[in-house]
Backbone as a printed PyTorch tensor [residue, N CA C, xyz], in Angstrom:
tensor([[[126.1110, 105.0260, 146.2670],
         [125.6260, 104.0250, 145.3470],
         [124.4840, 104.6300, 144.5250]],

        [[124.4970, 104.4680, 143.1670],
         [123.4330, 105.0340, 142.3420],
         [122.1070, 104.3360, 142.6160]],

        [[121.0820, 105.1380, 142.5610],
         [119.7340, 104.6050, 142.7780],
         [119.2050, 103.9810, 141.5030]],

        [[118.4940, 102.8700, 141.6460],
         [117.8690, 102.2100, 140.4960],
         [116.5920, 102.9570, 140.1320]],

        [[116.4750, 103.2710, 138.8570],
         [115.2590, 103.8990, 138.3550],
         [114.6230, 102.9400, 137.3510]],

        [[113.4400, 102.4380, 137.6630],
         [112.8210, 101.4870, 136.7330],
         [112.4590, 102.1650, 135.4140]],

        [[112.4650, 101.3920, 134.3320],
         [112.1230, 101.9840, 133.0360],
         [110.6640, 102.4130, 133.0090]],

        [[110.3600, 103.3500, 132.1470],
         [108.9780, 103.8050, 132.0040],
         [108.1080, 102.6360, 131.5820]],

        [[106.8890, 102.6450, 132.0570],
         [105.9580, 101.5440, 131.7930],
         [105.7740, 101.3110, 130.2990]],

        [[105.5790, 102.3650, 129.5310],
         [105.3650, 102.2050, 128.0990],
         [106.5840, 101.6070, 127.4150]],

        [[107.7680, 102.0020, 127.8470],
         [108.9980, 101.4830, 127.2500],
         [109.1650,  99.9980, 127.5730]],

        [[108.8630,  99.6100, 128.8050],
         [108.9790,  98.2050, 129.1920],
         [107.9580,  97.3640, 128.4260]],

        [[106.7600,  97.8530, 128.3500],
         [105.6980,  97.1360, 127.6170],
         [106.1060,  96.9730, 126.1500]],

        [[106.6540,  98.0160, 125.5580],
         [107.0850,  97.9630, 124.1570],
         [108.2320,  96.9690, 123.9710]],

        [[109.1690,  96.9320, 124.9110],
         [110.2830,  95.9780, 124.8110],
         [109.7850,  94.5450, 124.9080]],

        [[108.8300,  94.3140, 125.7940],
         [108.2640,  92.9700, 125.9170],
         [107.5300,  92.5540, 124.6400]],

        [[106.7770,  93.4750, 124.0620],
         [106.0620,  93.1700, 122.8180],
         [107.0320,  92.8780, 121.6740]],

        [[108.1090,  93.6460, 121.5860],
         [109.0860,  93.4290, 120.5260],
         [109.7820,  92.0780, 120.6930]],

        [[110.1810,  91.7620, 121.8950],
         [110.8210,  90.4660, 122.1490],
         [109.8340,  89.3230, 121.9070]],

        [[108.6000,  89.5270, 122.2900],
         [107.5680,  88.5010, 122.0900],
         [107.2880,  88.2810, 120.6140]],

        [[107.3730,  89.3400, 119.8320],
         [107.1100,  89.2270, 118.3900],
         [108.0020,  88.1640, 117.7640]],

        [[109.2800,  88.2560, 118.0150],
         [110.2120,  87.3140, 117.4140],
         [110.0180,  85.9010, 117.9680]],

        [[109.7980,  85.7890, 119.2560],
         [109.6200,  84.4750, 119.8760],
         [108.3240,  83.8080, 119.4120]],

        [[107.2130,  84.5350, 119.4440],
         [105.9400,  83.9440, 119.0250],
         [105.9300,  83.6450, 117.5300]],

        [[106.5290,  84.4990, 116.7210],
         [106.5630,  84.2470, 115.2770],
         [107.3350,  82.9650, 114.9780]],

        [[108.3800,  82.7110, 115.7480],
         [109.1990,  81.5270, 115.5160],
         [108.5960,  80.2610, 116.1130]],

        [[107.9660,  80.3590, 117.2810],
         [107.5910,  79.1580, 118.0180],
         [106.1040,  79.0050, 118.2970]],

        [[105.3080,  80.0140, 117.9970],
         [103.8850,  79.9230, 118.3200],
         [103.6420,  80.1720, 119.7890]],

        [[102.3980,  80.0250, 120.1900],
         [102.0360,  80.2820, 121.5860],
         [102.5700,  79.1700, 122.4830]],

        [[102.2980,  77.9360, 122.1150],
         [102.7040,  76.8090, 122.9540],
         [104.2170,  76.6780, 123.0430]],

        [[104.9140,  76.9360, 121.9470],
         [106.3620,  76.7520, 121.9320],
         [107.1610,  77.9280, 122.4600]],

        [[106.5370,  79.0790, 122.5680],
         [107.2480,  80.2640, 123.0530],
         [107.6060,  80.1120, 124.5290]],

        [[108.7470,  80.6210, 124.8870],
         [109.2120,  80.5620, 126.2730],
         [109.3200,  81.9650, 126.8470]],

        [[108.6480,  82.1700, 127.9670],
         [108.7230,  83.4710, 128.6270],
         [110.1460,  83.8100, 129.0330]],

        [[110.9340,  82.7950, 129.3650],
         [112.3190,  83.0430, 129.7530],
         [113.0870,  83.7270, 128.6150]],

        [[112.8630,  83.2630, 127.3850],
         [113.5620,  83.8690, 126.2430],
         [113.0210,  85.2750, 125.9700]],

        [[111.7140,  85.4400, 126.0910],
         [111.1070,  86.7530, 125.8530],
         [111.6280,  87.7620, 126.8660]],

        [[111.5800,  87.3880, 128.1300],
         [111.9970,  88.3330, 129.1650],
         [113.5020,  88.6120, 129.1080]],

        [[114.3030,  87.6120, 128.7560],
         [115.7410,  87.8430, 128.6180],
         [116.0120,  88.8250, 127.4750]],

        [[115.3240,  88.6460, 126.3500],
         [115.5210,  89.5430, 125.2020],
         [115.0510,  90.9580, 125.5090]],

        [[114.0770,  91.0780, 126.4070],
         [113.5400,  92.4010, 126.7630],
         [114.2060,  92.9890, 127.9990]],

        [[115.1930,  92.2960, 128.5410],
         [115.8280,  92.7050, 129.8040],
         [114.7590,  92.9490, 130.8610]],

        [[113.9010,  91.9590, 131.0200],
         [112.7740,  92.0670, 131.9320],
         [112.6590,  90.7770, 132.7260]],

        [[111.4550,  90.5140, 133.2380],
         [111.2160,  89.2840, 133.9940],
         [109.7470,  88.8780, 133.8570]],

        [[109.4450,  87.6660, 134.3060],
         [108.0810,  87.1400, 134.1750],
         [107.0620,  87.9980, 134.9160]],

        [[107.4720,  88.5690, 136.0310],
         [106.5430,  89.4070, 136.7960],
         [106.0440,  90.5800, 135.9530]],

        [[106.9300,  91.1270, 135.1240],
         [106.5230,  92.2340, 134.2480],
         [105.5030,  91.7520, 133.2060]],

        [[105.7170,  90.5580, 132.6600],
         [104.7700,  90.0020, 131.6940],
         [103.3970,  89.8730, 132.3460]],

        [[103.3700,  89.3140, 133.5400],
         [102.0940,  89.1230, 134.2220],
         [101.4840,  90.4550, 134.6380]],

        [[102.3180,  91.4120, 134.9840],
         [101.8190,  92.7400, 135.3540],
         [101.1410,  93.4250, 134.1650]],

        [[101.8060,  93.4310, 133.0180],
         [101.2800,  94.1580, 131.8520],
         [100.2570,  93.3740, 131.0470]],

        [[100.3950,  92.0270, 131.0150],
         [ 99.5790,  91.2500, 130.0860],
         [ 98.7750,  90.1300, 130.7330]],

        [[ 99.0390,  89.8300, 131.9850],
         [ 98.2630,  88.8230, 132.6950],
         [ 98.7550,  87.4010, 132.5190]],

        [[ 99.3120,  87.0830, 131.3530],
         [ 99.7710,  85.7260, 131.0630],
         [100.5350,  85.7300, 129.7490]],

        [[101.1210,  84.5950, 129.4410],
         [101.7920,  84.4560, 128.1510],
         [100.7710,  84.6130, 127.0190]],

        [[ 99.5970,  84.0460, 127.2040],
         [ 98.5410,  84.1570, 126.1960],
         [ 98.0680,  85.6060, 126.0560]],

        [[ 98.0060,  86.3180, 127.1660],
         [ 97.6430,  87.7310, 127.1250],
         [ 98.6790,  88.5580, 126.3800]],

        [[ 99.9470,  88.1950, 126.5410],
         [101.0170,  88.8610, 125.7970],
         [100.8550,  88.5990, 124.3020]],

        [[100.5660,  87.3530, 123.9290],
         [100.3400,  87.0300, 122.5210],
         [ 99.1510,  87.8190, 121.9700]],

        [[ 98.0660,  87.8480, 122.7250],
         [ 96.8610,  88.5690, 122.2770],
         [ 97.1550,  90.0500, 122.0550]],

        [[ 97.8810,  90.6580, 122.9890],
         [ 98.2250,  92.0770, 122.8470],
         [ 99.1150,  92.2890, 121.6250]],

        [[100.0430,  91.3760, 121.4030],
         [100.9310,  91.4720, 120.2490],
         [100.1580,  91.3230, 118.9470]],

        [[ 99.2550,  90.3660, 118.8810],
         [ 98.4690,  90.1820, 117.6580],
         [ 97.5800,  91.3920, 117.3950]],

        [[ 96.9220,  91.8870, 118.4270],
         [ 96.0670,  93.0750, 118.2610],
         [ 96.9000,  94.2640, 117.7810]],

        [[ 98.0950,  94.4410, 118.3540],
         [ 98.9790,  95.5300, 117.9340],
         [ 99.4010,  95.3400, 116.4770]],

        [[ 99.7280,  94.1250, 116.0800],
         [100.1820,  93.8420, 114.7220],
         [ 99.0810,  94.1250, 113.7100]],

        [[ 97.8630,  93.7160, 114.0130],
         [ 96.7360,  93.9830, 113.1140],
         [ 96.4910,  95.4920, 113.0110]],

        [[ 96.5190,  96.1810, 114.1450],
         [ 96.3190,  97.6360, 114.1300],
         [ 97.4120,  98.3290, 113.3200]],

        [[ 98.6630,  97.9070, 113.5060],
         [ 99.7710,  98.4920, 112.7450],
         [ 99.5990,  98.2430, 111.2460]],

        [[ 99.1290,  97.0620, 110.8960],
         [ 98.9360,  96.7400, 109.4760],
         [ 97.8900,  97.6590, 108.8650]],

        [[ 96.7400,  97.8120, 109.5300],
         [ 95.6980,  98.6850, 108.9930],
         [ 96.1020, 100.1600, 109.0420]],

        [[ 96.9460, 100.5370, 110.0200],
         [ 97.4550, 101.9160, 110.0540],
         [ 98.4330, 102.1650, 108.9110]],

        [[ 99.3060, 101.1950, 108.6670],
         [100.3150, 101.3130, 107.6170],
         [ 99.6840, 101.2150, 106.2250]],

        [[ 98.6600, 100.3730, 106.1210],
         [ 98.0240, 100.1140, 104.8280],
         [ 96.5050, 100.2240, 105.0020]],

        [[ 95.9730, 101.4350, 105.1520],
         [ 94.5290, 101.5730, 105.3360],
         [ 93.7770, 101.0900, 104.0900]],

        [[ 92.6420, 100.4750, 104.3090],
         [ 91.8380,  99.9530, 103.2060],
         [ 91.4910, 101.0910, 102.2500]],

        [[ 91.7110, 100.8370, 100.9600],
         [ 91.4120, 101.8170,  99.9230],
         [ 90.4160, 101.2030,  98.9540]],

        [[ 89.1390, 101.4160,  99.2020],
         [ 88.1130, 100.8120,  98.3530],
         [ 88.0090, 101.4810,  96.9910]],

        [[ 88.6100, 102.6560,  96.8360],
         [ 88.6260, 103.2980,  95.5190],
         [ 89.5930, 102.6000,  94.5710]],

        [[ 90.5930, 101.9150,  95.1280],
         [ 91.5640, 101.1940,  94.3070],
         [ 92.0130,  99.9470,  95.0720]],

        [[ 91.1330,  98.9620,  95.1220],
         [ 91.4090,  97.7330,  95.8650],
         [ 92.6430,  96.9920,  95.3260]],

        [[ 92.8730,  96.9470,  93.9950],
         [ 94.0920,  96.2830,  93.5170],
         [ 95.3780,  96.9470,  94.0370]],

        [[ 95.4320,  98.2690,  94.0290],
         [ 96.6190,  98.9620,  94.5480],
         [ 96.7650,  98.7160,  96.0440]],

        [[ 95.6290,  98.6900,  96.7590],
         [ 95.6760,  98.3990,  98.1900],
         [ 96.2480,  97.0060,  98.4220]],

        [[ 95.8260,  96.0360,  97.6290],
         [ 96.3490,  94.6730,  97.7620],
         [ 97.8580,  94.6520,  97.5250]],

        [[ 98.3280,  95.4370,  96.5710],
         [ 99.7680,  95.5240,  96.3280],
         [100.5050,  96.0760,  97.5380]],

        [[ 99.9440,  97.1180,  98.1450],
         [100.5770,  97.6940,  99.3430],
         [100.5140,  96.7090, 100.5170]],

        [[ 99.4110,  95.9650, 100.6230],
         [ 99.2970,  94.9620, 101.6840],
         [100.3330,  93.8580, 101.4610]],

        [[100.4990,  93.4410, 100.2150],
         [101.5460,  92.4720,  99.8780],
         [102.9100,  92.9970, 100.3350]],

        [[103.1990,  94.2570, 100.0410],
         [104.4750,  94.8670, 100.4470],
         [104.6380,  94.8310, 101.9640]],

        [[103.5430,  95.0760, 102.6770],
         [103.5910,  95.0480, 104.1360],
         [103.9240,  93.6480, 104.6350]],

        [[103.3150,  92.6420, 104.0490],
         [103.6120,  91.2580, 104.4500],
         [105.0590,  90.8950, 104.1520]],

        [[105.5880,  91.3890, 103.0450],
         [106.9770,  91.1040, 102.6900],
         [107.9260,  91.7830, 103.6800]],

        [[107.6450,  93.0280, 104.0280],
         [108.5500,  93.7590, 104.9190],
         [108.3480,  93.4070, 106.3950]],

        [[107.2060,  92.8100, 106.7150],
         [106.9080,  92.4370, 108.1010],
         [106.4770,  90.9780, 108.1610]],

        [[107.3950,  90.0360, 107.9020],
         [107.0050,  88.6210, 107.7950],
         [106.3850,  88.0500, 109.0610]],

        [[106.6990,  88.6340, 110.1890],
         [106.1280,  88.1450, 111.4390],
         [104.6140,  88.3200, 111.4740]],

        [[104.0740,  89.2890, 110.7820],
         [102.6290,  89.5350, 110.8320],
         [101.8540,  88.3190, 110.3430]],

        [[102.2440,  87.7880, 109.2110],
         [101.5780,  86.5970, 108.6690],
         [101.8030,  85.3910, 109.5680]],

        [[102.9980,  85.2610, 110.1060],
         [103.2850,  84.1160, 110.9960],
         [102.4520,  84.1890, 112.2710]],

        [[102.3070,  85.3750, 112.8430],
         [101.5050,  85.5020, 114.0600],
         [100.0460,  85.1520, 113.8070]],

        [[ 99.5010,  85.6170, 112.6920],
         [ 98.0990,  85.2850, 112.4050],
         [ 97.9380,  83.7960, 112.1360]],

        [[ 98.9430,  83.1820, 111.5400],
         [ 98.8890,  81.7290, 111.3090],
         [ 98.9080,  80.9790, 112.6360]],

        [[ 99.8070,  81.3620, 113.5360],
         [ 99.8460,  80.7220, 114.8530],
         [ 98.5300,  80.9320, 115.5900]],

        [[ 97.9790,  82.1170, 115.5000],
         [ 96.6990,  82.3980, 116.1510],
         [ 95.6200,  81.4590, 115.6200]],

        [[ 95.5540,  81.3380, 114.3160],
         [ 94.5500,  80.4720, 113.7010],
         [ 94.7640,  79.0160, 114.1080]],

        [[ 96.0160,  78.5590, 114.1120],
         [ 96.3020,  77.1650, 114.4350],
         [ 96.0990,  76.8290, 115.9050]],

        [[ 96.5320,  77.7130, 116.7820],
         [ 96.5200,  77.3900, 118.2040],
         [ 95.3070,  77.9120, 118.9600]],

        [[ 94.6530,  78.8840, 118.4240],
         [ 93.5140,  79.4660, 119.1220],
         [ 92.1910,  79.1480, 118.4420]],

        [[ 92.2120,  79.0450, 117.1170],
         [ 90.9800,  78.7650, 116.3930],
         [ 89.9160,  79.7960, 116.7050]],

        [[ 88.6880,  79.4000, 116.5910],
         [ 87.5800,  80.3280, 116.8310],
         [ 87.4130,  80.6700, 118.3050]],

        [[ 87.9630,  79.8350, 119.1870],
         [ 87.8150,  80.0910, 120.6180],
         [ 88.6630,  81.2670, 121.0810]],

        [[ 89.6250,  81.6800, 120.2630],
         [ 90.5260,  82.7500, 120.6750],
         [ 90.2340,  84.0820, 120.0230]],

        [[ 88.9840,  84.3330, 119.6970],
         [ 88.5990,  85.5640, 119.0150],
         [ 88.9740,  86.7870, 119.8540]],

        [[ 89.6990,  87.7190, 119.2200],
         [ 90.1330,  88.9300, 119.9090],
         [ 89.2720,  90.1070, 119.4740]],

        [[ 88.7060,  90.8080, 120.4080],
         [ 87.7990,  91.9130, 120.0990],
         [ 88.4670,  92.9910, 119.2510]],

        [[ 89.7150,  93.2970, 119.5340],
         [ 90.4110,  94.3370, 118.7560],
         [ 90.5500,  93.9250, 117.2940]],

        [[ 90.8060,  92.6510, 117.0510],
         [ 90.9450,  92.1550, 115.6800],
         [ 89.5760,  92.0930, 115.0100]],

        [[ 88.5730,  91.6030, 115.7320],
         [ 87.2030,  91.5540, 115.2010],
         [ 86.7470,  92.9580, 114.8130]],

        [[ 87.0300,  93.9200, 115.6540],
         [ 86.6350,  95.3060, 115.4040],
         [ 87.3350,  95.8820, 114.1710]],

        [[ 88.6330,  95.6350, 114.0430],
         [ 89.3820,  96.1280, 112.8830],
         [ 88.8660,  95.4910, 111.5960]],

        [[ 88.6270,  94.1970, 111.6450],
         [ 88.1000,  93.5030, 110.4680],
         [ 86.6990,  94.0060, 110.1180]],

        [[ 85.8710,  94.1990, 111.1190],
         [ 84.5040,  94.6720, 110.8800],
         [ 84.5080,  96.0610, 110.2500]],

        [[ 85.4090,  96.9130, 110.6840],
         [ 85.5020,  98.2560, 110.0990],
         [ 85.9210,  98.1800, 108.6320]],

        [[ 86.8520,  97.2970, 108.3130],
         [ 87.2840,  97.1320, 106.9220],
         [ 86.1550,  96.5630, 106.0700]],

        [[ 85.4240,  95.6020, 106.5980],
         [ 84.2840,  95.0310, 105.8780],
         [ 83.2290,  96.1120, 105.6330]],

        [[ 82.9900,  96.9580, 106.6190],
         [ 82.0110,  98.0420, 106.4620],
         [ 82.4200,  98.9920, 105.3360]],

        [[ 83.7230,  99.2540, 105.2120],
         [ 84.1930, 100.1080, 104.1140],
         [ 83.9220,  99.4590, 102.7600]],

        [[ 84.1610,  98.1560, 102.6650],
         [ 83.9070,  97.4400, 101.4160],
         [ 82.4130,  97.4510, 101.1060]],

        [[ 81.5970,  97.2150, 102.1200],
         [ 80.1370,  97.2240, 101.9190],
         [ 79.6670,  98.5970, 101.4390]],

        [[ 80.1870,  99.6340, 102.0360],
         [ 79.8340, 100.9940, 101.6200],
         [ 80.2180, 101.2280, 100.1570]],

        [[ 81.4050, 100.7870,  99.7780],
         [ 81.8690, 100.9500,  98.3900],
         [ 81.0150, 100.1280,  97.4300]],

        [[ 80.5680,  98.9650,  97.8690],
         [ 79.6880,  98.1620,  97.0200],
         [ 78.3450,  98.8620,  96.8230]],

        [[ 77.8010,  99.3890,  97.8860],
         [ 76.5090, 100.0950,  97.7810],
         [ 76.6120, 101.3500,  96.9280]],

        [[ 77.7960, 101.9750,  96.9350],
         [ 78.0110, 103.1850,  96.1330],
         [ 78.3550, 102.8480,  94.6800]],

        [[ 78.5020, 101.5710,  94.3750],
         [ 78.8150, 101.1610,  93.0190],
         [ 80.2890, 101.2180,  92.6700]],

        [[ 81.1380, 101.4660,  93.6610],
         [ 82.5820, 101.5370,  93.4320],
         [ 83.1620, 100.1290,  93.2720]],

        [[ 82.6430,  99.1920,  94.0330],
         [ 83.0810,  97.7970,  93.9690],
         [ 81.9110,  96.9210,  93.5360]],

        [[ 82.2030,  95.8230,  92.8410],
         [ 81.1200,  94.9340,  92.4040],
         [ 80.4760,  94.2250,  93.5940]],

        [[ 79.2640,  93.7600,  93.3900],
         [ 78.5290,  93.0790,  94.4530],
         [ 78.4570,  91.5770,  94.2210]],

        [[ 79.3670,  91.0380,  93.4320],
         [ 79.3270,  89.6120,  93.1400],
         [ 79.7530,  88.7480,  94.3260]],

        [[ 80.3210,  89.3430,  95.3460],
         [ 80.6670,  88.6540,  96.5950],
         [ 80.1760,  89.4900,  97.7600]],

        [[ 79.8350,  88.8130,  98.8470],
         [ 79.4980,  89.5420, 100.0680],
         [ 80.7200,  90.3630, 100.4850]],

        [[ 80.5140,  91.4730, 101.1760],
         [ 81.6450,  92.3380, 101.5380],
         [ 82.7770,  91.6050, 102.2750]],

        [[ 82.4360,  90.7870, 103.2650],
         [ 83.4750,  90.0870, 104.0230],
         [ 84.2170,  89.0880, 103.1510]],

        [[ 83.4970,  88.4350, 102.2410],
         [ 84.1360,  87.4640, 101.3500],
         [ 85.0830,  88.1820, 100.3860]],

        [[ 84.6300,  89.2820,  99.8130],
         [ 85.4840,  90.0400,  98.9010],
         [ 86.7470,  90.5130,  99.6140]],

        [[ 86.5910,  91.0900, 100.7980],
         [ 87.7570,  91.5570, 101.5470],
         [ 88.6890,  90.3920, 101.8710]],

        [[ 88.1210,  89.2760, 102.2970],
         [ 88.9430,  88.1000, 102.6130],
         [ 89.7120,  87.5900, 101.4110]],

        [[ 89.0660,  87.5490, 100.2590],
         [ 89.7530,  87.1140,  99.0440],
         [ 90.9200,  88.0430,  98.7080]],

        [[ 90.6790,  89.3290,  98.8090],
         [ 91.7360,  90.3010,  98.5120],
         [ 92.8930,  90.1510,  99.5020]],

        [[ 92.5750,  90.0150, 100.7740],
         [ 93.6240,  89.8810, 101.7860],
         [ 94.4360,  88.6000, 101.5720]],

        [[ 93.7600,  87.5320, 101.2070],
         [ 94.4710,  86.2680, 100.9860],
         [ 95.3050,  86.3020,  99.7110]],

        [[ 94.8070,  86.9810,  98.6910],
         [ 95.6360,  87.1530,  97.4940],
         [ 96.8940,  87.9540,  97.8270]],

        [[ 96.7440,  88.9870,  98.6360],
         [ 97.9040,  89.8020,  99.0300],
         [ 98.9130,  88.9790,  99.8250]],

        [[ 98.4260,  88.0020, 100.5920],
         [ 99.2960,  87.1770, 101.4350],
         [ 99.7540,  85.8960, 100.7470]],

        [[ 99.3540,  85.6920,  99.4990],
         [ 99.6480,  84.4320,  98.8150],
         [101.1230,  84.0480,  98.9070]],

        [[102.0110,  84.9520,  98.5790],
         [103.4340,  84.6170,  98.5260],
         [104.0210,  84.3870,  99.9100]],

        [[103.5230,  85.0770, 100.9120],
         [104.0820,  84.9190, 102.2570],
         [103.4290,  83.7850, 103.0340]],

        [[102.2960,  83.2770, 102.5500],
         [101.5780,  82.2450, 103.2920],
         [101.6330,  80.8730, 102.6250]],

        [[102.2560,  80.7850, 101.4770],
         [102.2870,  79.5110, 100.7780],
         [103.2320,  78.5270, 101.4670]],

        [[102.9610,  77.2450, 101.3220],
         [103.8250,  76.2240, 101.9240],
         [105.1560,  76.1570, 101.1690]],

        [[106.1970,  75.6850, 101.8230],
         [107.4870,  75.5590, 101.1260],
         [107.3800,  74.6570,  99.8890]],

        [[106.5620,  73.6140,  99.9780],
         [106.4280,  72.6980,  98.8520],
         [105.8090,  73.3940,  97.6370]],

        [[104.7600,  74.1760,  97.8750],
         [104.1490,  74.9030,  96.7720],
         [105.0360,  76.0740,  96.3700]],

        [[105.6880,  76.6650,  97.3320],
         [106.5960,  77.7700,  97.0460],
         [107.6690,  77.3820,  96.0550]],

        [[108.1360,  76.1350,  96.1280],
         [109.1620,  75.6880,  95.1730],
         [108.6110,  75.6510,  93.7520]],

        [[107.3050,  75.4760,  93.6010],
         [106.6880,  75.4400,  92.2680],
         [106.5930,  76.8290,  91.6430]],

        [[106.5700,  77.8530,  92.4750],
         [106.4500,  79.2260,  91.9740],
         [107.6960,  80.0630,  92.3000]],

        [[108.7620,  79.3860,  92.6750],
         [109.9890,  80.0770,  93.0740],
         [110.6060,  80.8920,  91.9400]],

        [[110.3350,  80.5220,  90.7130],
         [110.9200,  81.2330,  89.5760],
         [110.3180,  82.6190,  89.3760]],

        [[109.1950,  82.9010,  90.0480],
         [108.5620,  84.2140,  89.9170],
         [109.3560,  85.2080,  90.7660]],

        [[109.8860,  86.2120,  90.1130],
         [110.7120,  87.2100,  90.7980],
         [109.8800,  88.0220,  91.7880]],

        [[110.4800,  88.4710,  92.9000],
         [109.7380,  89.2480,  93.8930],
         [108.9950,  90.4570,  93.3220]],

        [[109.6020,  91.1790,  92.4060],
         [108.9160,  92.3470,  91.8210],
         [107.6850,  91.9080,  91.0330]],

        [[107.7590,  90.7780,  90.3970],
         [106.6310,  90.2620,  89.6220],
         [105.5250,  89.7470,  90.5420]],

        [[105.8940,  89.2500,  91.6970],
         [104.9040,  88.7260,  92.6410],
         [103.8870,  89.8000,  93.0160]],

        [[104.3830,  90.9790,  93.2800],
         [103.4870,  92.0870,  93.6370],
         [102.5300,  92.3760,  92.4900]],

        [[103.0400,  92.4090,  91.2820],
         [102.1980,  92.7050,  90.1300],
         [101.1440,  91.6160,  89.9270]],

        [[101.4960,  90.3790,  90.2090],
         [100.5240,  89.2890,  90.1010],
         [ 99.3880,  89.5010,  91.0970]],

        [[ 99.7130,  89.9290,  92.3020],
         [ 98.6780,  90.2260,  93.2940],
         [ 97.7560,  91.3200,  92.7770]],

        [[ 98.3290,  92.3950,  92.2930],
         [ 97.5280,  93.5110,  91.7750],
         [ 96.6640,  93.0440,  90.6060]],

        [[ 97.2430,  92.2780,  89.6940],
         [ 96.4800,  91.8000,  88.5300],
         [ 95.3460,  90.8660,  88.9570]],

        [[ 95.6050,  90.0070,  89.9240],
         [ 94.5800,  89.0560,  90.3870],
         [ 93.4140,  89.8010,  91.0400]],

        [[ 93.7140,  90.8130,  91.8360],
         [ 92.6440,  91.5750,  92.4750],
         [ 91.9010,  92.4130,  91.4300]],

        [[ 92.6210,  92.9180,  90.4490],
         [ 91.9630,  93.6400,  89.3490],
         [ 90.9640,  92.7290,  88.6510]],

        [[ 91.3630,  91.5010,  88.3790],
         [ 90.4480,  90.5340,  87.7510],
         [ 89.2800,  90.2090,  88.6680]],

        [[ 89.5450,  90.1010,  89.9650],
         [ 88.5040,  89.7740,  90.9350],
         [ 87.4290,  90.8430,  91.0080]],

        [[ 87.8350,  92.0920,  90.9500],
         [ 86.8480,  93.1840,  91.0640],
         [ 86.3650,  93.6540,  89.7000]],

        [[ 86.8470,  92.9940,  88.6500],
         [ 86.3370,  93.3040,  87.3140],
         [ 86.8300,  94.5950,  86.7370]],

        [[ 88.0680,  94.9810,  87.0960],
         [ 88.5970,  96.2580,  86.6160],
         [ 89.3410,  96.1220,  85.4150]]])
């Protein structure tokens, strides 16, 4: 009889995160079911608790990973904030779960669910904006965190809008949407 060899820890953890991504993006933290996550990952609840401690711990790890991947894929470029916003927009379009996960986090966790990995990533990006403002590369008409937040929200405008408002701007072609983001950030930074 062949011997069972358990999968490598990193591979199992990655499968759980991938399965959780789709489940949490669709249902949020409260609506997500570990049974569906573990079935999709060919795993079990014990593995979730082993690697993440709880369903909420799995969500937190997934959100932290998603934010890190976003900043890795689209590192902040304070020399050309409008182009960076365009690339961030592209990331949201190609990775729709990222915006959905942050929305669920905001709705279900609020300020009580602050994740250190996300706080740290955001703080590093804000520090880059502040440095660029002090160097005269970016205008100082907004505090660094406010400027970064405005740019990030402009980049997410199309992926975060409600269906009702989306119907009002549905005639804007996808290629034009990106250009609108770039133009809006250009206007914001006075370029």
